[in-house]
PDB file of C-alpha atoms in Angstrom:
ATOM      1  CA  UNK A   1      75.276  13.118  45.672  1.00  0.00           C
ATOM      2  CA  UNK A   2      74.260   9.617  45.879  1.00  0.00           C
ATOM      3  CA  UNK A   3      77.913   8.611  45.818  1.00  0.00           C
ATOM      4  CA  UNK A   4      78.599   9.834  48.914  1.00  0.00           C
ATOM      5  CA  UNK A   5      75.330   8.632  50.238  1.00  0.00           C
ATOM      6  CA  UNK A   6      76.295   4.528  48.689  1.00  0.00           C
ATOM      7  CA  UNK A   7      79.862   5.241  50.279  1.00  0.00           C
ATOM      8  CA  UNK A   8      78.413   5.812  53.771  1.00  0.00           C
ATOM      9  CA  UNK A   9      76.305   2.805  53.803  1.00  0.00           C
ATOM     10  CA  UNK A  10      79.683   0.545  52.670  1.00  0.00           C
ATOM     11  CA  UNK A  11      81.863   2.319  54.996  1.00  0.00           C
ATOM     12  CA  UNK A  12      79.851   2.168  57.970  1.00  0.00           C
ATOM     13  CA  UNK A  13      79.783  -1.813  57.382  1.00  0.00           C
ATOM     14  CA  UNK A  14      83.485  -1.872  56.913  1.00  0.00           C
ATOM     15  CA  UNK A  15      84.624  -0.011  60.093  1.00  0.00           C
ATOM     16  CA  UNK A  16      82.454  -2.063  62.536  1.00  0.00           C
ATOM     17  CA  UNK A  17      84.037  -4.062  65.073  1.00  0.00           C
ATOM     18  CA  UNK A  18      82.865  -7.829  65.807  1.00  0.00           C
ATOM     19  CA  UNK A  19      82.583  -7.784  69.445  1.00  0.00           C
ATOM     20  CA  UNK A  20      80.113  -5.491  71.401  1.00  0.00           C
ATOM     21  CA  UNK A  21      80.628  -1.921  72.093  1.00  0.00           C
ATOM     22  CA  UNK A  22      81.442  -1.039  75.478  1.00  0.00           C
ATOM     23  CA  UNK A  23      81.550   2.650  76.389  1.00  0.00           C
ATOM     24  CA  UNK A  24      84.659   3.690  78.902  1.00  0.00           C
ATOM     25  CA  UNK A  25      83.081   5.214  81.856  1.00  0.00           C
ATOM     26  CA  UNK A  26      85.798   4.391  84.610  1.00  0.00           C
ATOM     27  CA  UNK A  27      89.156   5.729  84.229  1.00  0.00           C
ATOM     28  CA  UNK A  28      88.556   7.377  81.497  1.00  0.00           C
ATOM     29  CA  UNK A  29      92.463   8.220  80.666  1.00  0.00           C
ATOM     30  CA  UNK A  30      93.369   4.553  80.902  1.00  0.00           C
ATOM     31  CA  UNK A  31      94.159   3.081  77.577  1.00  0.00           C
ATOM     32  CA  UNK A  32      91.453   1.001  75.693  1.00  0.00           C
ATOM     33  CA  UNK A  33      92.221  -1.981  73.025  1.00  0.00           C
ATOM     34  CA  UNK A  34      89.967  -3.042  70.374  1.00  0.00           C
ATOM     35  CA  UNK A  35      91.485  -6.020  67.699  1.00  0.00           C
ATOM     36  CA  UNK A  36      90.105  -6.851  64.166  1.00  0.00           C
ATOM     37  CA  UNK A  37      91.379  -8.862  61.482  1.00  0.00           C
ATOM     38  CA  UNK A  38      92.022  -6.840  58.443  1.00  0.00           C
ATOM     39  CA  UNK A  39      90.545  -9.112  55.707  1.00  0.00           C
ATOM     40  CA  UNK A  40      91.045  -8.954  52.325  1.00  0.00           C
ATOM     41  CA  UNK A  41      87.016  -8.436  51.937  1.00  0.00           C
ATOM     42  CA  UNK A  42      87.460  -5.157  53.855  1.00  0.00           C
ATOM     43  CA  UNK A  43      90.389  -4.157  51.871  1.00  0.00           C
ATOM     44  CA  UNK A  44      88.559  -4.416  48.369  1.00  0.00           C
ATOM     45  CA  UNK A  45      85.291  -2.606  50.082  1.00  0.00           C
ATOM     46  CA  UNK A  46      87.678   0.107  51.087  1.00  0.00           C
ATOM     47  CA  UNK A  47      89.377   0.474  47.404  1.00  0.00           C
ATOM     48  CA  UNK A  48      85.506   0.989  46.015  1.00  0.00           C
ATOM     49  CA  UNK A  49      84.461   3.732  48.476  1.00  0.00           C
ATOM     50  CA  UNK A  50      87.810   5.833  48.650  1.00  0.00           C
ATOM     51  CA  UNK A  51      88.981   5.197  44.419  1.00  0.00           C
ATOM     52  CA  UNK A  52      92.272   4.237  46.232  1.00  0.00           C
ATOM     53  CA  UNK A  53      93.312   1.524  43.926  1.00  0.00           C
ATOM     54  CA  UNK A  54      97.005   1.709  44.306  1.00  0.00           C
ATOM     55  CA  UNK A  55      98.219  -1.783  43.645  1.00  0.00           C
ATOM     56  CA  UNK A  56     100.399  -2.076  46.708  1.00  0.00           C
ATOM     57  CA  UNK A  57      96.732  -2.509  48.180  1.00  0.00           C
ATOM     58  CA  UNK A  58      95.180  -5.386  45.731  1.00  0.00           C
ATOM     59  CA  UNK A  59      97.917  -7.100  44.190  1.00  0.00           C
ATOM     60  CA  UNK A  60     100.705  -9.292  46.087  1.00  0.00           C
ATOM     61  CA  UNK A  61     103.531  -9.133  43.307  1.00  0.00           C
ATOM     62  CA  UNK A  62     102.923  -5.611  42.770  1.00  0.00           C
ATOM     63  CA  UNK A  63     103.151  -4.599  46.645  1.00  0.00           C
ATOM     64  CA  UNK A  64     106.362  -7.039  46.451  1.00  0.00           C
ATOM     65  CA  UNK A  65     108.090  -5.212  44.164  1.00  0.00           C
ATOM     66  CA  UNK A  66     107.450  -1.735  45.592  1.00  0.00           C
ATOM     67  CA  UNK A  67     109.294  -3.073  48.788  1.00  0.00           C
ATOM     68  CA  UNK A  68     106.775  -4.724  50.785  1.00  0.00           C
ATOM     69  CA  UNK A  69     107.822  -8.196  52.064  1.00  0.00           C
ATOM     70  CA  UNK A  70     104.749 -10.108  52.708  1.00  0.00           C
ATOM     71  CA  UNK A  71     102.749  -8.676  49.698  1.00  0.00           C
ATOM     72  CA  UNK A  72      99.131  -6.543  50.108  1.00  0.00           C
ATOM     73  CA  UNK A  73      99.144  -4.011  52.657  1.00  0.00           C
ATOM     74  CA  UNK A  74      96.067  -2.148  54.228  1.00  0.00           C
ATOM     75  CA  UNK A  75      94.775   1.677  53.214  1.00  0.00           C
ATOM     76  CA  UNK A  76      96.607   3.766  56.329  1.00  0.00           C
ATOM     77  CA  UNK A  77      93.437   5.808  56.217  1.00  0.00           C
ATOM     78  CA  UNK A  78      91.291   2.743  56.452  1.00  0.00           C
ATOM     79  CA  UNK A  79      93.199   1.579  59.786  1.00  0.00           C
ATOM     80  CA  UNK A  80      92.515   5.544  60.559  1.00  0.00           C
ATOM     81  CA  UNK A  81      88.774   5.036  60.195  1.00  0.00           C
ATOM     82  CA  UNK A  82      89.241   2.036  62.539  1.00  0.00           C
ATOM     83  CA  UNK A  83      90.747   4.110  65.005  1.00  0.00           C
ATOM     84  CA  UNK A  84      87.610   6.496  64.920  1.00  0.00           C
ATOM     85  CA  UNK A  85      85.181   3.746  64.934  1.00  0.00           C
ATOM     86  CA  UNK A  86      86.878   2.632  68.034  1.00  0.00           C
ATOM     87  CA  UNK A  87      86.583   5.859  69.851  1.00  0.00           C
ATOM     88  CA  UNK A  88      82.945   6.346  68.713  1.00  0.00           C
ATOM     89  CA  UNK A  89      82.229   2.847  70.393  1.00  0.00           C
ATOM     90  CA  UNK A  90      84.591   3.710  73.596  1.00  0.00           C
ATOM     91  CA  UNK A  91      83.725   6.956  74.558  1.00  0.00           C
ATOM     92  CA  UNK A  92      80.308   7.905  72.796  1.00  0.00           C
ATOM     93  CA  UNK A  93      78.798   9.154  69.246  1.00  0.00           C
ATOM     94  CA  UNK A  94      78.559  13.022  70.202  1.00  0.00           C
ATOM     95  CA  UNK A  95      82.175  14.186  69.273  1.00  0.00           C
ATOM     96  CA  UNK A  96      82.527  15.511  65.980  1.00  0.00           C
ATOM     97  CA  UNK A  97      86.208  15.394  64.424  1.00  0.00           C
ATOM     98  CA  UNK A  98      87.873  19.165  63.814  1.00  0.00           C
ATOM     99  CA  UNK A  99      91.953  17.937  63.710  1.00  0.00           C
ATOM    100  CA  UNK A 100      93.626  14.602  62.769  1.00  0.00           C
ATOM    101  CA  UNK A 101      97.081  13.731  62.649  1.00  0.00           C
ATOM    102  CA  UNK A 102      98.402  10.089  61.943  1.00  0.00           C
ATOM    103  CA  UNK A 103     102.093   8.952  61.472  1.00  0.00           C
ATOM    104  CA  UNK A 104     102.249   5.553  59.241  1.00  0.00           C
ATOM    105  CA  UNK A 105     105.377   3.574  60.670  1.00  0.00           C
ATOM    106  CA  UNK A 106     105.082   0.481  59.110  1.00  0.00           C
ATOM    107  CA  UNK A 107     102.545  -1.526  56.997  1.00  0.00           C
ATOM    108  CA  UNK A 108      99.699  -3.440  58.360  1.00  0.00           C
ATOM    109  CA  UNK A 109      99.502  -6.518  55.684  1.00  0.00           C
ATOM    110  CA  UNK A 110      96.271  -7.911  54.564  1.00  0.00           C
ATOM    111  CA  UNK A 111      95.347 -10.974  56.516  1.00  0.00           C
ATOM    112  CA  UNK A 112      97.096  -9.576  59.535  1.00  0.00           C
ATOM    113  CA  UNK A 113      95.085  -8.811  62.900  1.00  0.00           C
ATOM    114  CA  UNK A 114      95.242  -4.956  64.126  1.00  0.00           C
ATOM    115  CA  UNK A 115      95.456  -3.803  67.750  1.00  0.00           C
ATOM    116  CA  UNK A 116      93.875  -0.753  67.737  1.00  0.00           C
ATOM    117  CA  UNK A 117      94.619   1.288  71.579  1.00  0.00           C
ATOM    118  CA  UNK A 118      92.936   4.549  72.220  1.00  0.00           C
ATOM    119  CA  UNK A 119      93.486   6.609  75.354  1.00  0.00           C
ATOM    120  CA  UNK A 120      91.722  10.045  76.150  1.00  0.00           C
ATOM    121  CA  UNK A 121      94.397  12.473  76.592  1.00  0.00           C
ATOM    122  CA  UNK A 122      93.894  16.279  78.420  1.00  0.00           C
ATOM    123  CA  UNK A 123      92.644  18.981  76.029  1.00  0.00           C
ATOM    124  CA  UNK A 124      93.555  22.654  77.121  1.00  0.00           C
ATOM    125  CA  UNK A 125      90.404  23.931  75.171  1.00  0.00           C
ATOM    126  CA  UNK A 126      87.298  23.889  76.689  1.00  0.00           C
ATOM    127  CA  UNK A 127      84.484  22.050  74.387  1.00  0.00           C
ATOM    128  CA  UNK A 128      87.646  19.499  72.924  1.00  0.00           C
ATOM    129  CA  UNK A 129      88.418  16.553  73.965  1.00  0.00           C
ATOM    130  CA  UNK A 130      91.445  14.601  72.435  1.00  0.00           C
ATOM    131  CA  UNK A 131      92.284  11.420  71.777  1.00  0.00           C
ATOM    132  CA  UNK A 132      95.685   9.499  71.078  1.00  0.00           C
ATOM    133  CA  UNK A 133      96.009   6.275  69.660  1.00  0.00           C
ATOM    134  CA  UNK A 134      98.213   3.294  68.224  1.00  0.00           C
ATOM    135  CA  UNK A 135      97.492   0.327  66.035  1.00  0.00           C
ATOM    136  CA  UNK A 136     100.164  -2.612  66.133  1.00  0.00           C
ATOM    137  CA  UNK A 137     100.018  -5.333  63.951  1.00  0.00           C
ATOM    138  CA  UNK A 138     102.340  -8.484  63.894  1.00  0.00           C
ATOM    139  CA  UNK A 139     105.791  -8.591  61.938  1.00  0.00           C
ATOM    140  CA  UNK A 140     108.124 -11.234  62.065  1.00  0.00           C
ATOM    141  CA  UNK A 141     106.011 -12.945  64.882  1.00  0.00           C
ATOM    142  CA  UNK A 142     105.549 -10.042  67.293  1.00  0.00           C
ATOM    143  CA  UNK A 143     103.358  -7.072  67.657  1.00  0.00           C
ATOM    144  CA  UNK A 144     105.136  -3.886  66.142  1.00  0.00           C
ATOM    145  CA  UNK A 145     103.698  -0.327  66.010  1.00  0.00           C
ATOM    146  CA  UNK A 146     102.044   0.571  62.491  1.00  0.00           C
ATOM    147  CA  UNK A 147     100.466   3.758  63.082  1.00  0.00           C
ATOM    148  CA  UNK A 148      99.792   6.398  65.841  1.00  0.00           C
ATOM    149  CA  UNK A 149      97.992   9.776  65.765  1.00  0.00           C
ATOM    150  CA  UNK A 150      95.628  12.319  67.652  1.00  0.00           C
ATOM    151  CA  UNK A 151      92.165  13.141  67.148  1.00  0.00           C
ATOM    152  CA  UNK A 152      90.741  16.037  68.413  1.00  0.00           C
ATOM    153  CA  UNK A 153      86.740  16.382  68.780  1.00  0.00           C
ATOM    154  CA  UNK A 154      84.195  19.287  69.593  1.00  0.00           C
ATOM    155  CA  UNK A 155      81.766  17.876  72.030  1.00  0.00           C
ATOM    156  CA  UNK A 156      78.241  17.937  70.512  1.00  0.00           C
ATOM    157  CA  UNK A 157      74.780  17.422  72.322  1.00  0.00           C
ATOM    158  CA  UNK A 158      73.786  15.147  68.962  1.00  0.00           C
ATOM    159  CA  UNK A 159      75.194  12.033  66.987  1.00  0.00           C
ATOM    160  CA  UNK A 160      77.808  13.076  65.282  1.00  0.00           C
ATOM    161  CA  UNK A 161      78.229   9.540  63.260  1.00  0.00           C
ATOM    162  CA  UNK A 162      76.926  10.835  60.159  1.00  0.00           C
ATOM    163  CA  UNK A 163      79.348  14.053  59.815  1.00  0.00           C
ATOM    164  CA  UNK A 164      82.359  11.724  61.150  1.00  0.00           C
ATOM    165  CA  UNK A 165      81.986   9.152  58.167  1.00  0.00           C
ATOM    166  CA  UNK A 166      81.919  12.106  55.664  1.00  0.00           C
ATOM    167  CA  UNK A 167      85.386  13.041  57.053  1.00  0.00           C
ATOM    168  CA  UNK A 168      86.801   9.658  57.380  1.00  0.00           C
ATOM    169  CA  UNK A 169      85.547   9.384  53.702  1.00  0.00           C
ATOM    170  CA  UNK A 170      87.300  12.320  52.281  1.00  0.00           C
ATOM    171  CA  UNK A 171      90.210  11.378  54.002  1.00  0.00           C
ATOM    172  CA  UNK A 172      90.501   8.340  51.982  1.00  0.00           C
ATOM    173  CA  UNK A 173      89.559  10.723  49.010  1.00  0.00           C
ATOM    174  CA  UNK A 174      92.737  12.807  49.680  1.00  0.00           C
ATOM    175  CA  UNK A 175      95.088   9.807  50.343  1.00  0.00           C
ATOM    176  CA  UNK A 176      93.460   8.020  46.689  1.00  0.00           C
ATOM    177  CA  UNK A 177      95.192  11.363  45.077  1.00  0.00           C
ATOM    178  CA  UNK A 178      98.646   9.499  46.032  1.00  0.00           C
ATOM    179  CA  UNK A 179      98.002   6.726  43.119  1.00  0.00           C
ATOM    180  CA  UNK A 180      97.776   9.980  40.420  1.00  0.00           C
ATOM    181  CA  UNK A 181     101.206  10.537  41.647  1.00  0.00           C
ATOM    182  CA  UNK A 182     103.436   7.455  41.562  1.00  0.00           C
ATOM    183  CA  UNK A 183     101.839   4.117  41.784  1.00  0.00           C
ATOM    184  CA  UNK A 184     103.563   1.913  44.878  1.00  0.00           C
ATOM    185  CA  UNK A 185     103.997   4.781  46.770  1.00  0.00           C
ATOM    186  CA  UNK A 186     102.838   5.382  50.553  1.00  0.00           C
ATOM    187  CA  UNK A 187     101.666   8.017  52.551  1.00  0.00           C
ATOM    188  CA  UNK A 188     103.700   8.378  55.853  1.00  0.00           C
ATOM    189  CA  UNK A 189     102.494  11.442  57.604  1.00  0.00           C
ATOM    190  CA  UNK A 190      98.766  13.002  57.363  1.00  0.00           C
ATOM    191  CA  UNK A 191      97.331  15.683  58.766  1.00  0.00           C
ATOM    192  CA  UNK A 192      94.115  17.370  58.421  1.00  0.00           C
ATOM    193  CA  UNK A 193      91.986  20.480  59.789  1.00  0.00           C
ATOM    194  CA  UNK A 194      88.363  20.375  59.494  1.00  0.00           C
ATOM    195  CA  UNK A 195      86.654  23.527  59.654  1.00  0.00           C
ATOM    196  CA  UNK A 196      83.176  23.499  61.893  1.00  0.00           C
ATOM    197  CA  UNK A 197      80.654  23.190  59.265  1.00  0.00           C
ATOM    198  CA  UNK A 198      78.027  21.182  58.507  1.00  0.00           C
ATOM    199  CA  UNK A 199      78.708  18.924  55.455  1.00  0.00           C
ATOM    200  CA  UNK A 200      76.459  17.735  52.888  1.00  0.00           C
ATOM    201  CA  UNK A 201      76.289  15.312  50.286  1.00  0.00           C
ATOM    202  CA  UNK A 202      78.740  16.816  47.757  1.00  0.00           C
ATOM    203  CA  UNK A 203      81.891  15.097  46.855  1.00  0.00           C
ATOM    204  CA  UNK A 204      84.598  17.982  47.407  1.00  0.00           C
ATOM    205  CA  UNK A 205      87.219  18.931  45.459  1.00  0.00           C
ATOM    206  CA  UNK A 206      91.213  19.522  46.587  1.00  0.00           C
ATOM    207  CA  UNK A 207      93.776  22.341  45.378  1.00  0.00           C
ATOM    208  CA  UNK A 208      97.532  20.843  45.989  1.00  0.00           C
ATOM    209  CA  UNK A 209     100.408  22.154  46.222  1.00  0.00           C
ATOM    210  CA  UNK A 210     103.573  19.947  46.410  1.00  0.00           C
ATOM    211  CA  UNK A 211     107.015  20.795  48.078  1.00  0.00           C
ATOM    212  CA  UNK A 212     110.257  18.497  47.929  1.00  0.00           C
ATOM    213  CA  UNK A 213     111.704  17.613  51.056  1.00  0.00           C
ATOM    214  CA  UNK A 214     115.041  15.943  52.216  1.00  0.00           C
ATOM    215  CA  UNK A 215     114.068  13.301  54.806  1.00  0.00           C
ATOM    216  CA  UNK A 216     115.572   9.585  55.522  1.00  0.00           C
ATOM    217  CA  UNK A 217     111.868   8.412  55.126  1.00  0.00           C
ATOM    218  CA  UNK A 218     110.112  10.906  52.854  1.00  0.00           C
ATOM    219  CA  UNK A 219     110.574  12.316  49.573  1.00  0.00           C
ATOM    220  CA  UNK A 220     107.408  14.342  49.245  1.00  0.00           C
ATOM    221  CA  UNK A 221     105.106  16.697  50.925  1.00  0.00           C
ATOM    222  CA  UNK A 222     101.894  17.706  49.586  1.00  0.00           C
ATOM    223  CA  UNK A 223      99.471  20.435  50.888  1.00  0.00           C
ATOM    224  CA  UNK A 224      95.856  20.675  50.222  1.00  0.00           C
ATOM    225  CA  UNK A 225      92.473  22.674  50.652  1.00  0.00           C
ATOM    226  CA  UNK A 226      89.101  21.377  50.153  1.00  0.00           C
ATOM    227  CA  UNK A 227      86.497  22.975  49.017  1.00  0.00           C
ATOM    228  CA  UNK A 228      82.565  22.473  48.114  1.00  0.00           C
ATOM    229  CA  UNK A 229      81.241  23.660  44.500  1.00  0.00           C
ATOM    230  CA  UNK A 230      80.126  27.229  46.068  1.00  0.00           C
ATOM    231  CA  UNK A 231      83.558  28.055  47.339  1.00  0.00           C
ATOM    232  CA  UNK A 232      83.396  27.133  50.864  1.00  0.00           C
ATOM    233  CA  UNK A 233      86.313  25.605  52.226  1.00  0.00           C
ATOM    234  CA  UNK A 234      85.599  22.600  54.575  1.00  0.00           C
ATOM    235  CA  UNK A 235      89.262  21.359  55.301  1.00  0.00           C
ATOM    236  CA  UNK A 236      93.132  22.056  54.718  1.00  0.00           C
ATOM    237  CA  UNK A 237      96.205  19.926  55.934  1.00  0.00           C
ATOM    238  CA  UNK A 238      98.792  17.988  54.166  1.00  0.00           C
ATOM    239  CA  UNK A 239     100.418  14.528  53.574  1.00  0.00           C
ATOM    240  CA  UNK A 240     103.813  13.388  53.049  1.00  0.00           C
ATOM    241  CA  UNK A 241     104.935  10.291  50.585  1.00  0.00           C
ATOM    242  CA  UNK A 242     107.452   7.734  51.356  1.00  0.00           C
ATOM    243  CA  UNK A 243     110.866   6.909  49.491  1.00  0.00           C
ATOM    244  CA  UNK A 244     112.114   3.006  49.401  1.00  0.00           C
ATOM    245  CA  UNK A 245     113.604   3.349  53.022  1.00  0.00           C
ATOM    246  CA  UNK A 246     110.180   3.267  54.531  1.00  0.00           C
ATOM    247  CA  UNK A 247     108.719   0.720  52.447  1.00  0.00           C
ATOM    248  CA  UNK A 248     111.730  -1.709  52.979  1.00  0.00           C
ATOM    249  CA  UNK A 249     111.112  -1.408  57.007  1.00  0.00           C
ATOM    250  CA  UNK A 250     110.488  -4.609  58.932  1.00  0.00           C
TER     251      UNK A 250
END
């Protein structure tokens, strides 16, 4: 319980933007952009809260040996958390995350600026709002797409920041499990559904089921579910691990 409380305090600081928040009121379906420098301090702090100390995030030489030409890369889940933070700043804090899907196209190197584009998209479900996001970063002297995805939210009459920060931590903890599979491996595709239940300060446990896949950029898919100690299920989803072809993309 104390671990969750301390982690929320730290990740709140990590996922803050320097510029003043501006809530989008006009042209709500127009893309909004936030920019942030991905610093080494930010990545180190994220390692502490997520437990994901994969060497590709903390050691230049290890990252280069794994196929990342410019060295250390930021966690994809850290960047996804920044997208959540941007959506909250731009569109309000009453949105409760229900579904996340993100595709990681290229790495974001530590020390580079990330450009996060958020746009509200039409939702066919009543009481649900959906946002698409793209994250770009500099590669070979021009901005390239690093990741893209979507987030669905249930609209509530209360501040949802605490619940969403817990979900952000859970996503980081799930990705941390890839370190246990193979150091140097990156996640290329992640999807997770959160069951609509109030989250407590307990760290959930996950069950995993792995399956091999045949894809140019990926080698393995892992299906997972998360539970509290009393057996209550709180999420389910999957992640896909990269192969060398993805890691050598420029």
